[in-house]
Short mmCIF file of C-alpha atoms (C1' of nucleotides) in Angstrom, two decimals:
data_model
loop_
_atom_site.label_atom_id
_atom_site.label_comp_id
_atom_site.label_asym_id
_atom_site.label_seq_id
_atom_site.Cartn_x
_atom_site.Cartn_y
_atom_site.Cartn_z
CA MET W 1 169.04 59.89 63.84
CA PRO W 2 172.34 60.92 65.80
CA SER W 3 174.19 63.15 63.53
CA ALA W 4 176.86 60.56 64.05
CA SER W 5 175.40 57.89 62.60
CA ARG W 6 173.69 60.24 60.07
CA LYS W 7 177.38 61.00 58.87
CA LYS W 8 177.88 57.91 58.61
CA LEU W 9 175.50 56.92 56.38
CA THR W 10 176.20 59.99 53.82
CA GLN W 11 179.51 58.67 53.61
CA GLN W 12 178.58 55.10 53.47
CA MET W 13 176.14 56.30 50.07
CA GLU W 14 179.67 58.62 48.85
CA LEU W 15 181.17 54.90 48.53
CA PHE W 16 178.34 53.40 46.67
CA ASN W 17 178.46 56.57 44.86
CA TYR W 18 181.84 56.01 44.02
CA SER W 19 181.37 52.30 43.68
CA CYS W 20 178.20 52.36 41.00
CA ARG W 21 180.08 55.15 38.57
CA ALA W 22 183.18 52.79 38.91
CA ALA W 23 181.14 49.73 37.51
CA GLY W 24 179.71 51.86 34.71
CA LEU W 25 175.97 51.96 36.32
CA LYS W 26 173.89 54.94 36.65
CA ILE W 27 173.06 56.31 39.39
CA THR W 28 168.88 56.12 39.75
CA HIS W 29 166.45 57.00 42.48
CA GLN W 30 165.30 54.33 42.20
CA ARG W 31 168.59 52.14 43.24
CA THR W 32 169.79 55.71 45.45
CA LEU W 33 166.47 54.44 47.81
CA ILE W 34 167.30 51.34 47.99
CA TYR W 35 170.55 50.60 49.01
CA ARG W 36 170.43 53.04 51.24
CA GLU W 37 166.91 51.24 52.73
CA LEU W 38 169.34 48.21 52.93
CA LEU W 39 172.37 50.24 54.92
CA GLN W 40 169.81 51.63 57.12
CA GLN W 41 167.95 48.10 58.16
CA PRO W 42 170.23 45.93 60.15
CA ASP W 43 167.30 43.03 59.66
CA HIS W 44 168.18 41.53 56.10
CA PRO W 45 165.19 42.39 54.55
CA THR W 46 163.48 40.40 51.90
CA ALA W 47 163.01 42.09 48.53
CA GLU W 48 159.40 42.64 49.50
CA ALA W 49 160.27 43.67 52.83
CA LEU W 50 162.88 46.48 51.29
CA HIS W 51 159.74 47.40 48.53
CA LYS W 52 156.83 47.43 51.40
CA ARG W 53 159.24 50.26 53.39
CA ILE W 54 160.35 52.04 50.20
CA VAL W 55 156.81 52.50 48.74
CA ARG W 56 155.64 55.14 51.44
CA GLU W 57 158.39 57.49 50.45
CA VAL W 58 157.60 56.92 46.64
CA PRO W 59 154.84 55.13 46.56
CA SER W 60 155.69 54.92 42.39
CA ILE W 61 158.54 52.19 43.00
CA SER W 62 157.61 49.19 41.91
CA LEU W 63 159.00 45.36 43.11
CA ASP W 64 160.49 44.58 40.11
CA THR W 65 162.69 47.12 40.19
CA VAL W 66 163.41 46.57 43.50
CA TYR W 67 164.40 42.93 42.54
CA ARG W 68 166.03 44.00 39.96
CA THR W 69 167.81 46.06 41.66
CA LEU W 70 169.18 43.89 44.00
CA ALA W 71 170.08 41.34 41.51
CA THR W 72 172.12 44.23 39.39
CA LEU W 73 173.93 45.51 43.03
CA GLU W 74 174.40 41.42 43.71
CA GLN W 75 176.66 41.40 40.06
CA HIS W 76 178.11 43.81 41.20
CA GLY W 77 179.39 43.30 44.44
CA LEU W 78 177.76 45.91 46.41
CA VAL W 79 174.65 44.06 48.24
CA ASN W 80 174.92 40.16 49.01
CA ARG W 81 171.80 37.63 48.83
CA ILE W 82 171.73 35.77 51.97
CA GLN W 83 169.86 32.08 50.85
CA THR W 84 168.22 30.34 53.85
CA ALA W 85 165.80 27.05 54.03
CA GLU W 86 163.01 29.82 53.84
CA SER W 87 161.52 30.89 50.27
CA GLN W 88 162.79 34.63 50.21
CA ALA W 89 165.98 35.66 50.14
CA ARG W 90 167.23 37.86 52.02
CA PHE W 91 169.65 40.90 50.80
CA GLU W 92 172.30 42.91 52.63
CA ALA W 93 175.20 45.99 51.76
CA VAL W 94 178.26 44.70 51.65
CA ILE W 95 180.42 46.50 54.62
CA ALA W 96 182.69 43.95 56.69
CA PRO W 97 183.11 39.91 56.21
CA HIS W 98 180.97 38.66 58.67
CA HIS W 99 178.87 35.30 59.51
CA HIS W 100 175.43 34.50 60.46
CA LEU W 101 173.26 33.46 62.84
CA ILE W 102 169.50 32.48 62.06
CA CYS W 103 166.93 31.79 64.77
CA SER W 104 164.95 28.39 63.13
CA CYS W 105 162.01 29.88 64.70
CA CYS W 106 161.47 33.36 63.58
CA LYS W 107 163.78 33.32 60.69
CA LYS W 108 165.62 36.32 62.09
CA VAL W 109 169.19 36.57 60.68
CA LEU W 110 171.93 38.27 62.84
CA ASP W 111 175.36 39.35 62.00
CA VAL W 112 178.39 37.99 64.18
CA GLU W 113 181.93 38.86 63.42
CA TRP W 114 183.97 35.66 64.51
CA PRO W 115 187.74 36.27 63.39
CA GLU W 116 188.65 33.18 65.12
CA PHE W 117 186.94 31.02 62.22
CA ASP W 118 188.45 33.85 59.87
CA HIS W 119 191.94 32.64 60.35
CA ILE W 120 191.81 28.85 60.63
CA GLU W 121 192.69 27.07 57.65
CA LEU W 122 191.00 25.27 55.51
CA PRO W 123 190.53 21.79 55.41
CA GLU W 124 193.35 19.79 53.70
CA ASN W 125 191.49 17.93 50.55
CA VAL W 126 190.25 21.54 49.61
CA ARG W 127 193.46 22.27 48.33
CA ASN W 128 192.80 19.95 45.14
CA TRP W 129 189.62 21.25 44.40
CA GLY W 130 190.33 24.47 43.00
CA THR W 131 190.51 27.64 44.59
CA ILE W 132 188.46 29.59 47.61
CA ASN W 133 186.64 32.75 47.37
CA SER W 134 185.03 32.77 50.13
CA LYS W 135 184.16 31.32 53.26
CA ASN W 136 181.13 32.10 56.28
CA ALA W 137 179.54 30.11 59.00
CA VAL W 138 176.09 29.92 58.99
CA MET W 139 174.99 28.79 63.18
CA TYR W 140 171.48 27.59 63.26
CA GLY W 141 169.44 28.27 66.92
CA THR W 142 166.97 29.50 68.69
CA CYS W 143 167.13 33.23 69.92
CA THR W 144 166.09 34.41 73.32
CA ALA W 145 163.17 36.25 72.06
CA CYS W 146 161.62 32.92 70.97
CA ALA W 147 163.04 30.47 73.17
CA SER W 148 160.71 32.19 76.17
CA THR W 149 157.56 32.23 74.62
CA MET J 1 179.07 -2.36 42.75
CA PRO J 2 181.56 -3.80 45.17
CA SER J 3 179.58 -6.11 47.73
CA ALA J 4 181.20 -4.90 50.83
CA SER J 5 179.26 -0.84 49.79
CA ARG J 6 176.21 -2.96 48.68
CA LYS J 7 175.94 -4.34 52.15
CA LYS J 8 176.48 -1.05 54.14
CA LEU J 9 173.48 0.65 52.02
CA THR J 10 171.17 -2.49 53.11
CA GLN J 11 172.43 -1.00 56.58
CA GLN J 12 172.09 2.56 55.90
CA MET J 13 168.63 1.02 54.77
CA GLU J 14 167.55 -0.48 57.42
CA LEU J 15 168.58 2.37 60.11
CA PHE J 16 166.37 4.53 57.65
CA ASN J 17 163.68 2.24 58.31
CA TYR J 18 163.87 1.69 61.91
CA SER J 19 164.23 6.73 61.91
CA CYS J 20 160.71 5.76 59.52
CA ARG J 21 159.00 4.06 62.38
CA ALA J 22 160.48 5.67 65.39
CA ALA J 23 159.09 9.27 63.88
CA GLY J 24 155.70 6.96 63.51
CA LEU J 25 156.33 7.21 59.12
CA LYS J 26 154.79 4.90 56.89
CA ILE J 27 157.84 2.53 55.00
CA THR J 28 156.59 3.28 51.20
CA HIS J 29 157.92 1.98 48.10
CA GLN J 30 158.33 5.34 47.22
CA ARG J 31 159.68 7.18 50.27
CA THR J 32 162.61 3.88 49.87
CA LEU J 33 163.02 4.40 46.78
CA ILE J 34 164.21 7.98 47.57
CA TYR J 35 165.97 7.84 50.49
CA ARG J 36 167.93 4.63 48.58
CA GLU J 37 168.69 6.86 45.59
CA LEU J 38 169.71 9.58 47.90
CA LEU J 39 171.98 7.86 49.57
CA GLN J 40 173.90 6.61 46.15
CA GLN J 41 174.13 9.96 45.24
CA PRO J 42 177.47 11.88 46.57
CA ASP J 43 176.11 14.73 43.92
CA HIS J 44 173.12 16.39 46.40
CA PRO J 45 170.49 16.04 43.39
CA THR J 46 168.27 18.21 43.30
CA ALA J 47 164.18 16.82 43.41
CA GLU J 48 164.19 16.89 39.86
CA ALA J 49 167.35 15.39 39.40
CA LEU J 50 166.33 12.70 42.33
CA HIS J 51 162.94 12.11 40.88
CA LYS J 52 164.16 11.77 36.68
CA ARG J 53 166.49 8.99 37.93
CA ILE J 54 163.89 7.42 39.67
CA VAL J 55 161.05 7.42 36.75
CA ARG J 56 163.09 4.81 35.23
CA GLU J 57 162.54 2.27 37.81
CA VAL J 58 159.46 3.46 38.43
CA PRO J 59 158.23 5.20 35.90
CA SER J 60 155.03 5.93 37.90
CA ILE J 61 156.20 7.87 40.95
CA SER J 62 155.30 11.51 40.36
CA LEU J 63 157.40 14.89 41.14
CA ASP J 64 155.00 15.94 44.18
CA THR J 65 155.68 12.60 46.00
CA VAL J 66 159.83 13.38 45.83
CA TYR J 67 159.38 16.97 47.21
CA ARG J 68 156.92 15.68 49.50
CA THR J 69 158.88 12.91 50.83
CA LEU J 70 162.34 15.39 51.18
CA ALA J 71 159.64 17.66 53.00
CA THR J 72 158.72 14.74 55.51
CA LEU J 73 162.19 13.64 55.75
CA GLU J 74 163.71 16.71 56.31
CA GLN J 75 161.06 17.74 59.03
CA HIS J 76 162.04 14.15 60.46
CA GLY J 77 166.21 15.18 60.15
CA LEU J 78 166.84 12.13 58.02
CA VAL J 79 167.47 14.39 55.11
CA ASN J 80 169.11 17.67 54.75
CA ARG J 81 168.18 20.55 51.97
CA ILE J 82 170.85 22.89 51.07
CA GLN J 83 169.42 26.48 49.75
CA THR J 84 172.39 27.96 47.68
CA ALA J 85 171.57 30.94 45.24
CA GLU J 86 170.59 28.70 42.81
CA SER J 87 167.16 28.57 42.51
CA GLN J 88 166.33 24.75 43.44
CA ALA J 89 167.07 23.02 46.36
CA ARG J 90 169.75 20.87 47.00
CA PHE J 91 169.32 17.47 49.43
CA GLU J 92 171.44 14.78 50.92
CA ALA J 93 170.72 11.88 53.55
CA VAL J 94 171.83 12.75 56.83
CA ILE J 95 174.98 10.79 57.65
CA ALA J 96 177.93 12.60 59.56
CA PRO J 97 178.28 16.90 59.80
CA HIS J 98 180.20 17.81 57.41
CA HIS J 99 180.48 20.87 55.54
CA HIS J 100 180.06 22.31 52.12
CA LEU J 101 182.11 23.69 49.09
CA ILE J 102 179.99 25.06 45.93
CA CYS J 103 181.55 25.90 42.84
CA SER J 104 180.48 29.46 41.53
CA CYS J 105 180.38 28.39 38.67
CA CYS J 106 179.30 24.52 38.12
CA LYS J 107 177.01 24.63 41.01
CA LYS J 108 178.46 21.34 42.05
CA VAL J 109 178.36 20.31 46.05
CA LEU J 110 181.03 18.95 47.61
CA ASP J 111 180.93 17.30 50.93
CA VAL J 112 184.29 17.93 53.28
CA GLU J 113 185.32 17.46 56.62
CA TRP J 114 186.50 19.83 58.60
CA PRO J 115 187.20 19.21 62.37
CA GLU J 116 189.12 22.07 63.61
CA PHE J 117 185.61 24.00 62.77
CA ASP J 118 184.06 21.47 64.34
CA HIS J 119 185.91 22.20 67.70
CA ILE J 120 186.58 25.98 67.62
CA GLU J 121 184.21 27.81 69.99
CA LEU J 122 181.79 30.14 69.36
CA PRO J 123 182.22 33.53 68.53
CA GLU J 124 181.39 35.12 71.91
CA ASN J 125 178.14 37.26 71.79
CA VAL J 126 175.91 34.47 70.50
CA ARG J 127 175.59 33.16 73.76
CA ASN J 128 173.16 36.34 74.86
CA TRP J 129 171.47 35.41 71.89
CA GLY J 130 170.40 32.07 72.78
CA THR J 131 170.81 28.39 71.91
CA ILE J 132 173.28 27.37 68.52
CA ASN J 133 172.27 24.07 67.40
CA SER J 134 173.97 23.62 64.11
CA LYS J 135 176.81 25.22 62.41
CA ASN J 136 177.83 24.37 59.47
CA ALA J 137 181.08 26.18 56.91
CA VAL J 138 179.91 27.19 53.40
CA MET J 139 183.10 28.03 51.13
CA TYR J 140 182.56 29.18 47.46
CA GLY J 141 185.51 28.84 44.99
CA THR J 142 185.79 27.41 41.25
CA CYS J 143 186.87 24.16 41.10
CA THR J 144 189.45 22.37 38.48
CA ALA J 145 187.26 21.15 36.34
CA CYS J 146 185.79 24.72 35.48
CA ALA J 147 189.25 26.41 36.31
CA SER J 148 190.88 24.95 33.53
CA THR J 149 188.42 25.79 30.88
"C1'" DT L 1 170.74 62.82 22.22
"C1'" DT L 2 170.82 57.93 23.81
"C1'" DG L 3 171.48 54.19 25.85
"C1'" DA L 4 170.29 52.61 30.59
"C1'" DC L 5 166.90 51.82 33.52
"C1'" DT L 6 162.16 52.13 35.13
"C1'" DG L 7 157.04 50.33 35.70
"C1'" DC L 8 153.48 47.54 34.05
"C1'" DA L 9 151.48 43.68 33.23
"C1'" DA L 10 152.29 38.95 32.22
"C1'" DA L 11 154.71 34.84 31.72
"C1'" DC L 12 158.26 31.49 35.02
"C1'" DG L 13 159.65 27.66 37.43
"C1'" DA L 14 159.84 25.13 41.92
"C1'" DT L 15 157.44 23.78 45.22
"C1'" DT L 16 152.77 23.24 47.15
"C1'" DT L 17 147.94 21.45 47.64
"C1'" DG L 18 142.95 19.76 47.40
"C1'" DC L 19 141.18 15.80 46.00
"C1'" DA L 20 139.56 11.40 45.25
"C1'" DA L 21 141.92 7.03 44.90
"C1'" DT L 22 145.50 3.43 47.00
"C1'" DT L 23 148.15 2.11 49.74
"C1'" DG L 24 151.01 0.71 54.21
"C1'" DC L 25 150.16 -1.62 59.26
"C1'" DG I 1 139.18 -0.73 58.62
"C1'" DC I 2 141.84 3.35 58.82
"C1'" DA I 3 144.72 6.75 58.54
"C1'" DA I 4 148.63 7.77 55.97
"C1'" DT I 5 150.41 8.75 51.85
"C1'" DT I 6 149.71 8.93 47.19
"C1'" DG I 7 149.19 10.92 42.19
"C1'" DC I 8 146.97 13.87 39.43
"C1'" DA I 9 145.97 19.25 38.22
"C1'" DA I 10 145.49 22.69 39.55
"C1'" DA I 11 146.98 26.51 42.03
"C1'" DT I 12 150.73 29.83 44.85
"C1'" DC I 13 154.45 32.10 45.39
"C1'" DG I 14 158.77 34.64 44.58
"C1'" DT I 15 161.36 35.71 41.07
"C1'" DT I 16 161.80 37.52 36.17
"C1'" DT I 17 161.10 39.60 31.25
"C1'" DG I 18 159.18 42.11 27.47
"C1'" DC I 19 157.93 45.87 25.91
"C1'" DA I 20 157.61 50.59 25.22
"C1'" DG I 21 157.90 55.00 27.95
"C1'" DT I 22 161.17 57.76 31.08
"C1'" DC I 23 165.54 59.18 33.17
"C1'" DA I 24 171.17 60.35 34.49
"C1'" DA I 25 174.57 61.61 31.68
#
DNA sequence: TTGACTGCAAACGATTTGCAATTGC
DNA sequence: GCAATTGCAAATCGTTTGCAGTCAA
């Protein structure tokens, strides 16, 4: 790993530790492993995929803990759960607002920024509905890799 | 039911029959019931909710059939599956492009039109990713009903 | 020390599936 | 009549939970 990204990772982990303390969460070995792995994986892994990777380093970690940790971190806004039409949920570390591009074929999820979307006004009738906390765009299609096969 | 909407329903059911035939799907009593119920329910029911309602009319229909039918209709683009962070999937008859407003509290899903969104250009980097078939916006918030309690 | 966290195993709930009977075309 | 579809029951799969031991603070 280039030293620049290693440094960034360290910073993000420090922020994670800080957020945990602020939320009253203990900083356990497992939580650290899970969050670090999530930061390093750009591919929105499922709980199972995450577990498989971490087990290589720490064979004793259990899948339940991965699930439980992700749920806890999600509750505290440190992790996002992405529900697609697939059976399994996917996760990502919360970094910056962005949107998702999902390949209907291989189910891979790609992050995209879309400032034009972030800035447009909400539809009118939303106002009397209540308060919006977040809005998100999801695009479905076929990626070039799948299209070429 | 006012006669106008009854007439509309009949039209939609005729379209359904037509689409089934076009897709090579047999028009069974159960499929008709399920699709009609879905058309009449504006609240994006879950498979179970749908089943509960239909059982009143036809006690012999099984939950499996509801699941199977929804999956079949979804494959043929007659029904949309809406996956939220909830455990259960919700369904809607495909009518016109629209977007979703989800209350984080009561989990109810409301349809909204949002032509401004439909018309904005896709983010740039999407073009080299592949082909987009559809795009959809989801907004999360708290509805006034939940906020007032 | 002490309550939060973990691993284990068992439970859970939504959805799917194999099979024999039934039904639409 | 034949293939598609259904109902039934059992299986599956992702995820959650109870409990006793362990660990961070």
